[in-house]
Structures are given as structure tokens and as C-alpha cells.
mmCIF file of C-alpha atoms in Angstrom:
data_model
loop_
_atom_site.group_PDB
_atom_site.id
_atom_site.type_symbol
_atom_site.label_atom_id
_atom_site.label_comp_id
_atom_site.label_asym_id
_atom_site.label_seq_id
_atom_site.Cartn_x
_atom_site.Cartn_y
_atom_site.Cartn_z
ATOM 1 C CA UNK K 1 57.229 4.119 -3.624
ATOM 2 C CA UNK K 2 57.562 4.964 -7.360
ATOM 3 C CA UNK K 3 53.711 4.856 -7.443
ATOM 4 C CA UNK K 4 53.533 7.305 -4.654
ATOM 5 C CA UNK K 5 56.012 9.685 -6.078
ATOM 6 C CA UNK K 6 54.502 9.977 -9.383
ATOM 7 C CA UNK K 7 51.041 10.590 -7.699
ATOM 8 C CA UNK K 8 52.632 13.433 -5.630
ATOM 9 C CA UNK K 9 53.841 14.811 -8.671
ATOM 10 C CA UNK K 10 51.007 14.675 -10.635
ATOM 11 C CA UNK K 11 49.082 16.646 -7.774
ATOM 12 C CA UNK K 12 51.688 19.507 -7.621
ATOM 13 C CA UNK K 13 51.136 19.738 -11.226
ATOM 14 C CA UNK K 14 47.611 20.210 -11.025
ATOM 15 C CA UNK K 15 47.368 21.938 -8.442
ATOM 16 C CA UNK K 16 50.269 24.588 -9.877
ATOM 17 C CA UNK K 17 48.062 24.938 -13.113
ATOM 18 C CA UNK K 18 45.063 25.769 -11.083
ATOM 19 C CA UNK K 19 47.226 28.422 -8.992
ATOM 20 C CA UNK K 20 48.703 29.653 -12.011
ATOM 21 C CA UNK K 21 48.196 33.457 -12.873
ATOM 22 C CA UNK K 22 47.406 32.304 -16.655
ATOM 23 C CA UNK K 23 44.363 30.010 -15.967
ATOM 24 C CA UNK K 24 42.715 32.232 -13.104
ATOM 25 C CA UNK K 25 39.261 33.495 -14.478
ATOM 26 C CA UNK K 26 39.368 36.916 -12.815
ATOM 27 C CA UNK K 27 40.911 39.983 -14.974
ATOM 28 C CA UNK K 28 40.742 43.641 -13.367
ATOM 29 C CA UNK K 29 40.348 46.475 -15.867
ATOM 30 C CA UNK K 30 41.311 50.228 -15.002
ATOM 31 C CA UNK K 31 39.132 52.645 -16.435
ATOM 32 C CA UNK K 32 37.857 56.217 -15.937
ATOM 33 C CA UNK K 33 35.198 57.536 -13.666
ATOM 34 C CA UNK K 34 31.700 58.621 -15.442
ATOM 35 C CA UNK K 35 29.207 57.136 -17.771
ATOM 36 C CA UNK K 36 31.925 54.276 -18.428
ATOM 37 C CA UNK K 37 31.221 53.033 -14.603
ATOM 38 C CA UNK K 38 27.683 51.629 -16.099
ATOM 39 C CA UNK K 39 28.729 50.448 -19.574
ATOM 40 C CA UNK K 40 31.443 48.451 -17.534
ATOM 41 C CA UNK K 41 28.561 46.917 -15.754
ATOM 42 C CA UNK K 42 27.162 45.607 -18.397
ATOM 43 C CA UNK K 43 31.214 44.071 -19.790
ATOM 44 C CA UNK K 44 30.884 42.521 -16.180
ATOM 45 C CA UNK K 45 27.610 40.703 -16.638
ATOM 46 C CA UNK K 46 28.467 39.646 -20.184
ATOM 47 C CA UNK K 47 32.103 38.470 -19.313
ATOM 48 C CA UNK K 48 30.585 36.175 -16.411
ATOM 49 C CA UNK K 49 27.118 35.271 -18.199
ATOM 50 C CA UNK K 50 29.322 34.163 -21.709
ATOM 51 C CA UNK K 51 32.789 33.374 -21.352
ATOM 52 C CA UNK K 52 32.608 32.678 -16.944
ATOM 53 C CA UNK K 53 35.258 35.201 -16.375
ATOM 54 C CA UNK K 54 34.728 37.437 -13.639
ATOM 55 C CA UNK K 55 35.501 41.157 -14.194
ATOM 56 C CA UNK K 56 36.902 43.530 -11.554
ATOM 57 C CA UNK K 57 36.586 47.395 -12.349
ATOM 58 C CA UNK K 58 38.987 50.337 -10.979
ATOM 59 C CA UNK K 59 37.970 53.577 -11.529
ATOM 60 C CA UNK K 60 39.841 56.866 -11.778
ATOM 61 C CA UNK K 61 39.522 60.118 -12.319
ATOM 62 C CA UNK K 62 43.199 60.956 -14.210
ATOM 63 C CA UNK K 63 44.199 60.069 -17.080
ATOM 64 C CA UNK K 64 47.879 59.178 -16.145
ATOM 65 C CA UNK K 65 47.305 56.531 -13.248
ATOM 66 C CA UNK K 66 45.119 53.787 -15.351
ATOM 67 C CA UNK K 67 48.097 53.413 -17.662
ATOM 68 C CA UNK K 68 50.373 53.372 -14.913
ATOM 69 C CA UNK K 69 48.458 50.698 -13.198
ATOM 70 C CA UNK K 70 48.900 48.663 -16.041
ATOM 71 C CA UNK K 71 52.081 49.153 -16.607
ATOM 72 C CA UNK K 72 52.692 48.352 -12.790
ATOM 73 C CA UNK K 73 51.023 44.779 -13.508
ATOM 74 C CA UNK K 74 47.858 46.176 -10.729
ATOM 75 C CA UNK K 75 45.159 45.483 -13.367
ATOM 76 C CA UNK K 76 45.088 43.150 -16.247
ATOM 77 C CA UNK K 77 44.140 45.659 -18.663
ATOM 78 C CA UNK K 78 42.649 49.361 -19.308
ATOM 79 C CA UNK K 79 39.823 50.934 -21.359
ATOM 80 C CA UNK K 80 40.183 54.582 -21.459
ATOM 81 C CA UNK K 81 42.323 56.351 -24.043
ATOM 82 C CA UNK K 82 42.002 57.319 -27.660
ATOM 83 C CA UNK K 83 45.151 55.555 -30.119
ATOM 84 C CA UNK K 84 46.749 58.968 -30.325
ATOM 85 C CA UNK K 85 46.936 59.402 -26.411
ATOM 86 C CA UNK K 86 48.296 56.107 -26.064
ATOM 87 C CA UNK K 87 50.859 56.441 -29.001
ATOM 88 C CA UNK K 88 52.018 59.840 -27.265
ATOM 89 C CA UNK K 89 52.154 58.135 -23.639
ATOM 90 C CA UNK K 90 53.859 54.992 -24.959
ATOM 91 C CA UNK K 91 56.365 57.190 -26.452
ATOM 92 C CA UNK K 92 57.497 58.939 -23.376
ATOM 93 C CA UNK K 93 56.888 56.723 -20.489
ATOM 94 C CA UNK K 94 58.179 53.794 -22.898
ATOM 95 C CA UNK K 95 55.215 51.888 -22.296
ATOM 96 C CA UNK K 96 55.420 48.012 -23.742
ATOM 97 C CA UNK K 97 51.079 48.023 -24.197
ATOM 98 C CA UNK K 98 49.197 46.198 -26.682
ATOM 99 C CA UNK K 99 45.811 47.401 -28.854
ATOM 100 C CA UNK K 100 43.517 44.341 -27.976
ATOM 101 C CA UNK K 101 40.893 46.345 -29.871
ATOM 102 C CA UNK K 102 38.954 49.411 -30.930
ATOM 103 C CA UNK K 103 35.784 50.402 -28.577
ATOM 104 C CA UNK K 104 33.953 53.482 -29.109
ATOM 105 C CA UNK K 105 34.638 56.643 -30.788
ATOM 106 C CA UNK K 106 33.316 59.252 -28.012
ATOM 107 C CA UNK K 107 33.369 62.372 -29.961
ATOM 108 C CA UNK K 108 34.501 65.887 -28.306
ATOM 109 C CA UNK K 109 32.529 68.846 -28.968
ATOM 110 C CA UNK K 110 32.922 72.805 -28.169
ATOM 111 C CA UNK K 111 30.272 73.623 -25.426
ATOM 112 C CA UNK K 112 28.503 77.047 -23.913
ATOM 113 C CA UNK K 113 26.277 78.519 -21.491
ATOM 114 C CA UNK K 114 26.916 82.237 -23.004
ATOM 115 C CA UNK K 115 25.839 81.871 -26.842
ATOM 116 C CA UNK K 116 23.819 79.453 -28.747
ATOM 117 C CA UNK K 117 25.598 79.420 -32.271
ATOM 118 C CA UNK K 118 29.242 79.421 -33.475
ATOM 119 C CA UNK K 119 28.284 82.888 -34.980
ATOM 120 C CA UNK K 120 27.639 84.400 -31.931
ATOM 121 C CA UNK K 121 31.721 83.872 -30.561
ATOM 122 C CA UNK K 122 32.731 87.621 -30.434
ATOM 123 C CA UNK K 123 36.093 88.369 -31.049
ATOM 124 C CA UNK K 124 39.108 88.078 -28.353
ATOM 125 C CA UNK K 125 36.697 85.593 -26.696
ATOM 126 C CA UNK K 126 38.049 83.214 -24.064
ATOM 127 C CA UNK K 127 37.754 79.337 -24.726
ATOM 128 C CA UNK K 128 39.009 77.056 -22.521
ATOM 129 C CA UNK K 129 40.512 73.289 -23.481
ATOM 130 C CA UNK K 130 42.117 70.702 -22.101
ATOM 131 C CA UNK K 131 46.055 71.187 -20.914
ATOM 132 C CA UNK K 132 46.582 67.665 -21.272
ATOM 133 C CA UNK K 133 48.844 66.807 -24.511
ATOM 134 C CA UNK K 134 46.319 64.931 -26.877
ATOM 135 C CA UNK K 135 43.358 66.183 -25.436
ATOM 136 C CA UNK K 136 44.871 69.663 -26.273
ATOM 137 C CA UNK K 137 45.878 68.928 -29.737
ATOM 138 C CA UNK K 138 42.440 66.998 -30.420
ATOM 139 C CA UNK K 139 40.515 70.248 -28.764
ATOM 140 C CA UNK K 140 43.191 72.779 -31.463
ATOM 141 C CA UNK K 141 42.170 70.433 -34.456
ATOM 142 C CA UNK K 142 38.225 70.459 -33.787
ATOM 143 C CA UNK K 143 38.950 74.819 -33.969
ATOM 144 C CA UNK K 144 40.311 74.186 -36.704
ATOM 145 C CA UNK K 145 38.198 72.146 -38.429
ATOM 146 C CA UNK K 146 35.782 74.887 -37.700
ATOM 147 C CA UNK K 147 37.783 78.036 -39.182
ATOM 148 C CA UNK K 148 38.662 79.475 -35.884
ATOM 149 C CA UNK K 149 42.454 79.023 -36.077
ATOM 150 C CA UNK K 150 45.261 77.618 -38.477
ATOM 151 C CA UNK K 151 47.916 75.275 -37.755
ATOM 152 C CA UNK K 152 51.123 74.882 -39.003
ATOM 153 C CA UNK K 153 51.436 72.198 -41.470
ATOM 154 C CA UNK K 154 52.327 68.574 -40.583
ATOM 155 C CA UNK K 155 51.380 69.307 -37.178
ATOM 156 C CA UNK K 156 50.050 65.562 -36.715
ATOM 157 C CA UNK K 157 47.323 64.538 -33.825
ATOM 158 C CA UNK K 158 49.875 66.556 -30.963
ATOM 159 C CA UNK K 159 49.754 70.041 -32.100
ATOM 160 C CA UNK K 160 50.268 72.704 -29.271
ATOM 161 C CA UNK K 161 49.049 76.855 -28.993
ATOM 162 C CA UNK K 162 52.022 77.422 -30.194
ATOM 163 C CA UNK K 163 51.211 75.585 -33.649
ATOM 164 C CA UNK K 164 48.682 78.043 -34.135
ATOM 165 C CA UNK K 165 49.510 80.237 -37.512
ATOM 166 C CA UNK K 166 45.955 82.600 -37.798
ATOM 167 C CA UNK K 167 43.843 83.223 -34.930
ATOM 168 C CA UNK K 168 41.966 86.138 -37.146
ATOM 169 C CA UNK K 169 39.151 86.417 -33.717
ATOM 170 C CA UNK K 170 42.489 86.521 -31.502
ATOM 171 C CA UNK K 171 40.780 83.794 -29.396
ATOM 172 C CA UNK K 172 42.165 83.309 -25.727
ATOM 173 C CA UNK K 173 42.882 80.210 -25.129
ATOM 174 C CA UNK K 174 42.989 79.067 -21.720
ATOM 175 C CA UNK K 175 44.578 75.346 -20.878
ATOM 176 C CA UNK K 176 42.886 73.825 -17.349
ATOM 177 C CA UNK K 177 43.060 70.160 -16.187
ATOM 178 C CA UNK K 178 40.780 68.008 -17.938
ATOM 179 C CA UNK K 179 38.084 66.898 -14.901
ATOM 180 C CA UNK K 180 37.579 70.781 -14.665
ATOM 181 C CA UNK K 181 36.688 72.169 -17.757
ATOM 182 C CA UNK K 182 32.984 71.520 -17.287
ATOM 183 C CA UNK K 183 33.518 74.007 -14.373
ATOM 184 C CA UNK K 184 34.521 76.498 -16.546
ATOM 185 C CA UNK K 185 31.100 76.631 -18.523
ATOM 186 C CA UNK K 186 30.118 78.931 -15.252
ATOM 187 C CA UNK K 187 33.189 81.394 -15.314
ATOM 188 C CA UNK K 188 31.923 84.588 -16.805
ATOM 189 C CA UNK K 189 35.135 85.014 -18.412
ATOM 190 C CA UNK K 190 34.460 82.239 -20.404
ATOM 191 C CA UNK K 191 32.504 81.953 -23.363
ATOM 192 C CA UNK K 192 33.661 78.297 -24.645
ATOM 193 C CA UNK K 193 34.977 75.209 -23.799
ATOM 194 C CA UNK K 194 36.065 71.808 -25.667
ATOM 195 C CA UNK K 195 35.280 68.886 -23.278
ATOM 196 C CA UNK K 196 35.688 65.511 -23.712
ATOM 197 C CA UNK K 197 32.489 63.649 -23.624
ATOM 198 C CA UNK K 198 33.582 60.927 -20.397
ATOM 199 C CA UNK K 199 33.641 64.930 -18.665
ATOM 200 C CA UNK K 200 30.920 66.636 -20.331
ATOM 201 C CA UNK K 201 28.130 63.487 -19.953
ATOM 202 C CA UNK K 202 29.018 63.992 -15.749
ATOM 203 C CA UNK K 203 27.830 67.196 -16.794
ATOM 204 C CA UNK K 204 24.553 66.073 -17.817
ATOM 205 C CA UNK K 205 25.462 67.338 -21.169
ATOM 206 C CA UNK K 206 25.813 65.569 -24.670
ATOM 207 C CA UNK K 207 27.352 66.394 -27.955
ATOM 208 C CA UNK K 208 24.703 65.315 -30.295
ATOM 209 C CA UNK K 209 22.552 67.524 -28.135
ATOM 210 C CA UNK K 210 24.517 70.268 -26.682
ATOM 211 C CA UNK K 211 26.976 70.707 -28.569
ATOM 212 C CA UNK K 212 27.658 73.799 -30.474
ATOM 213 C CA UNK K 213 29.888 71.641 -32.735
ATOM 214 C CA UNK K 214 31.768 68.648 -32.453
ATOM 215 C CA UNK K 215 34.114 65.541 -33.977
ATOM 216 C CA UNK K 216 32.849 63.405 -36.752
ATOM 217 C CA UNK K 217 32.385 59.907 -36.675
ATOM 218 C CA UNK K 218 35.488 60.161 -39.003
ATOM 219 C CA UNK K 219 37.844 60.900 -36.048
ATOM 220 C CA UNK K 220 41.347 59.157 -35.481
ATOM 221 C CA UNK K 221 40.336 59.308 -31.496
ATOM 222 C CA UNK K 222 38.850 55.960 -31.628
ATOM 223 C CA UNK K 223 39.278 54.424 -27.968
ATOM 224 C CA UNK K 224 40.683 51.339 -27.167
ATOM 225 C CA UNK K 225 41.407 48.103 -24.979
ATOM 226 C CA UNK K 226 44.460 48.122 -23.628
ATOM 227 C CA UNK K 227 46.659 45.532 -22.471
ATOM 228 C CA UNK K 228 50.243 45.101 -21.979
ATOM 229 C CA UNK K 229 52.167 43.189 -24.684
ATOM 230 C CA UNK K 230 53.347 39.981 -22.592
ATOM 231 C CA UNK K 231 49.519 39.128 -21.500
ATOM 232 C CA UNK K 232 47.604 40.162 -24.715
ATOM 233 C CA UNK K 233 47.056 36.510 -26.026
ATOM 234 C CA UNK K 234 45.603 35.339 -22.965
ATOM 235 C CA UNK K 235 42.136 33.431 -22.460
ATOM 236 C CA UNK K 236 40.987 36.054 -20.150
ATOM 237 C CA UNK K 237 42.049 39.115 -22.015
ATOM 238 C CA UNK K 238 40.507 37.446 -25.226
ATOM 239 C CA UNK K 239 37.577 37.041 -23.519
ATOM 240 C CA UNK K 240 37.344 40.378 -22.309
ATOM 241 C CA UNK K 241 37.440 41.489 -25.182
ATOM 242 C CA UNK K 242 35.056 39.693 -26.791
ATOM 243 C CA UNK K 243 32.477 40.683 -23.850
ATOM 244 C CA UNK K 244 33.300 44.676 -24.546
ATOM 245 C CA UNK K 245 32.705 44.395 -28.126
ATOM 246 C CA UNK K 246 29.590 42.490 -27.132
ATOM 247 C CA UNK K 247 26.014 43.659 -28.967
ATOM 248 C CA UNK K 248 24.721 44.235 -25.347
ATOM 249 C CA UNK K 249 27.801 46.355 -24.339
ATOM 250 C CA UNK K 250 26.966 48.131 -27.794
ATOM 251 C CA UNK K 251 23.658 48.575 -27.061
ATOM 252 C CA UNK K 252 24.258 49.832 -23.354
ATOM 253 C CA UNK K 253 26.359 52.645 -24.435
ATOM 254 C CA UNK K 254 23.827 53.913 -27.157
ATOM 255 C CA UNK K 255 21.881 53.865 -24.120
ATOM 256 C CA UNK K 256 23.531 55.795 -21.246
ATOM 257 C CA UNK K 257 25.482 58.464 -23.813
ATOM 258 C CA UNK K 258 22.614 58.622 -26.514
ATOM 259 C CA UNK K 259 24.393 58.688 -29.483
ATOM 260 C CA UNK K 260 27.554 60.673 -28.042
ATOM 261 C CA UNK K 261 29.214 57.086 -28.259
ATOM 262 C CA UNK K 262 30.112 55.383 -31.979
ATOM 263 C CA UNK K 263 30.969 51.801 -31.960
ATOM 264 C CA UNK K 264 34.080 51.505 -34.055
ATOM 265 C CA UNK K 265 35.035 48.812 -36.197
ATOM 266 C CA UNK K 266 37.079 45.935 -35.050
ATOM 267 C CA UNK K 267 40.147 46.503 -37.368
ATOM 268 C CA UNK K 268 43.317 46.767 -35.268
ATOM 269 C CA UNK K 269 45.620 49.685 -35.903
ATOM 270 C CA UNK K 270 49.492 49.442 -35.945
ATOM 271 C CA UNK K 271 50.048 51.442 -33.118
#
């Protein structure tokens, strides 16, 4: 009877650890719609080719639901955001996330279908950006960078329009939702806009190429794996991030955004 028992036990033991949420070899990953969708194609073959961990993909086409999926325990992880977008949406949703590491730096850049050079912007011009918090700030900093406003100082990575200080073309700025500033590029009104390049590349359009100017490979908006704090040790998650930061996931994104994507360097931030 002992002999029995301890079998029995030993079996609900195993087959616990096999059930067990830790040891599964299946992670799902939230990330945005776009040029990401094929990159993420290639994570998926390297995560199952290398490591045997099979990789599930959910799209959207927000950038508010991907965190919230995460932080809803839907998907393992997320691969989306730059470290300033997740600082400022940690802050006020009181997100407990985790940097497993650095991805690409996808630079934004001003666009137009009205002039051809930054010398052509007439004054009292309309330019529309992002209304999103850090997309907004990164799209104010990128004017400024280029002359075409002043913020106040100590404004950080979340300045808002009303940071601005000088604004010597009196520019109108015009805040839409993210997904539809690429629209905008067609409003006759309009003679700019700052899109982020996950938006503009949908667009069939590129920074390096189309670009009237855009972000350095300098910039703070480096993107990153995501995962919440209590899971980011685990096998999976390791693995997943080795397969991202893969040479052939490095390679396929020099491919599909031709240069508009920077690989950044593996260092982890304190964020």
C-alpha cells in the first residue's frame, strides 16, 4: 500500500509540473499592427527553430490595450512602446512591468505631400502630431530640434503645446489620434505631419527616404520588451527574448523598414 501511495504521488507531481503555467513552452506577445506583424514572424520561427518555444502574436491597433493585456495576465509579454511611453503609462495606470530588453530604435520623422524642404514651411502653417502623451512630446522635441519652436526648460521627454515658449512661424499645431495622422498628409489644410514610423511604413512611406527630417539614432525612444515584473525571469520570457534580439530578427527588420529601424544595444535601462 505504501508502494502504491508513493507511486500515486509521484505521478501527481509530474504530472502538476507538466500542467504548470511556468514550464508550458507557449508565450503570447501583444504587439502593434504594421510592419511589426512580419518581423514577429520571423521571432516566431526563431523562438521554435532555437529555443522550442512556440510564439503566439496579438495584434492591435492602440496603443493603450497591449499594455493592458499584459497587465490583465492575457499575453505573456508586449513589444511595442518606446521607455518614455512606458515610464509615463507605468506612472499613471501603476503598472508593475519589467524592461526584458531594448529592441529597435524606430525613428519618427516630419512628413509632406505639399513641400519638399523644411525651407519651404510658410509661416502660420498647419502641422499635425500625435495627441497621444509621449508621442506628442517626442513629435514637440523633433520641432525643436529643428528650430521651429522652443520649450520651456526642464520640460523632460512629456512636454505638451503648452510648453511651447517661441513659435516665431506661429505654427498650428493640430493633435489627431495616432493611426490617423498618415490621413492627414491629404488634408489641404495641412502642410506637415510627425508620424511614427509603425504608422508611416503602413503608409508605404519611410524616414530615411521620405522624410523631410527626422530622430537620430541618438534618441531616448528606444523600444522595448515588455513583461510584467512577477514573470520576467522565466525560461520562456528569457527565451523570447533571446529569439527577438536574434541576428535573423535583426536582419528581418533592416529588411521590411529599410533602415527606418536601428537595433539598439542590449544594455537595460532603470526604468
Amino acid at each position: 500500500m505504501k508502494g502504491l501511495f508513493t507511486a500515486l504521488l509521484a505521478s501527481t507531481v509530474l504530472l502538476l509540473t507538466a500542467c504548470s503555467p511556468d514550464n508550458d513552452n507557449k508565450v503570447k506577445v501583444a504587439i502593434n499592427t504594421g510592419p511589426d506583424q512580419e518581423i514577429w514572424q520571423e521571432v516566431q520561427k526563431v523562438a521554435k527553430d532555437k529555443y522550442k518555444l512556440d510564439v503566439e502574436v496579438i495584434s492591435f491597433n492602440d496603443y493603450v490595450l497591449p499594455n493592458e493585456a499584459l497587465n490583465n495576465k492575457d499575453v505573456d509579454a508586449n513589444a511595442f512602446q518606446s521607455l518614455p511611453y512606458l515610464e509615463d503609462q507605468s506612472k499613471e495606470r501603476g503598472y508593475k512591468f519589467a524592461v526584458v530588453g531594448k529592441t529597435f530604435v524606430f525613428p519618427i520623422a516630419a512628413y509632406s505631400h505639399k513641400i519638399k524642404n523644411i525651407s519651404e514651411l510658410q509661416d502660420g502653417a498647419t502641422i499635425t502630431i500625435s495627441n497621444e502623451a509621449t508621442t506628442l512630446g517626442r513629435s514637440l522635441l523633433l520641432l525643436q530640434a529643428q528650430g521651429l519652436l522652443r520649450l520651456k526648460e526642464g520640460v523632460g521627454y512629456l512636454p505638451t503645446t503648452l510648453d511651447i515658449v517661441e513659435n516665431p512661424k506661429h505654427l498650428k499645431l493640430t493633435e489627431v489620434d495616432t493611426p490617423q495622422l498618415t490621413r492627414t498628409l491629404d488634408d489641404p489644410n495641412v502642410t506637415l505631419s510627425i508620424i511614427n514610423t509603425n504608422f508611416s511604413a503602413q503608409a508605404g512611406l519611410s524616414a530615411n527616404r521620405d522624410g523631410l527630417f527626422m530622430e537620430g539614432a541618438a534618441s531616448p525612444y528606444v523600444n522595448a520588451l515588455v513583461s510584467r515584473e512577477e514573470n520576467k525571469d522565466s525560461d520562456k520570457i528569457q527565451k523570447l527574448k533571446a529569439a527577438v534580439q536574434s541576428p535573423e530578427v535583426a536582419e528581418k527588420a533592416r529588411e521590411v523598414y529599410k533602415g527606418d529601424a536601428i537595433k539598439a544595444g542590449n544594455s537595460l535601462p532603470a526604468v
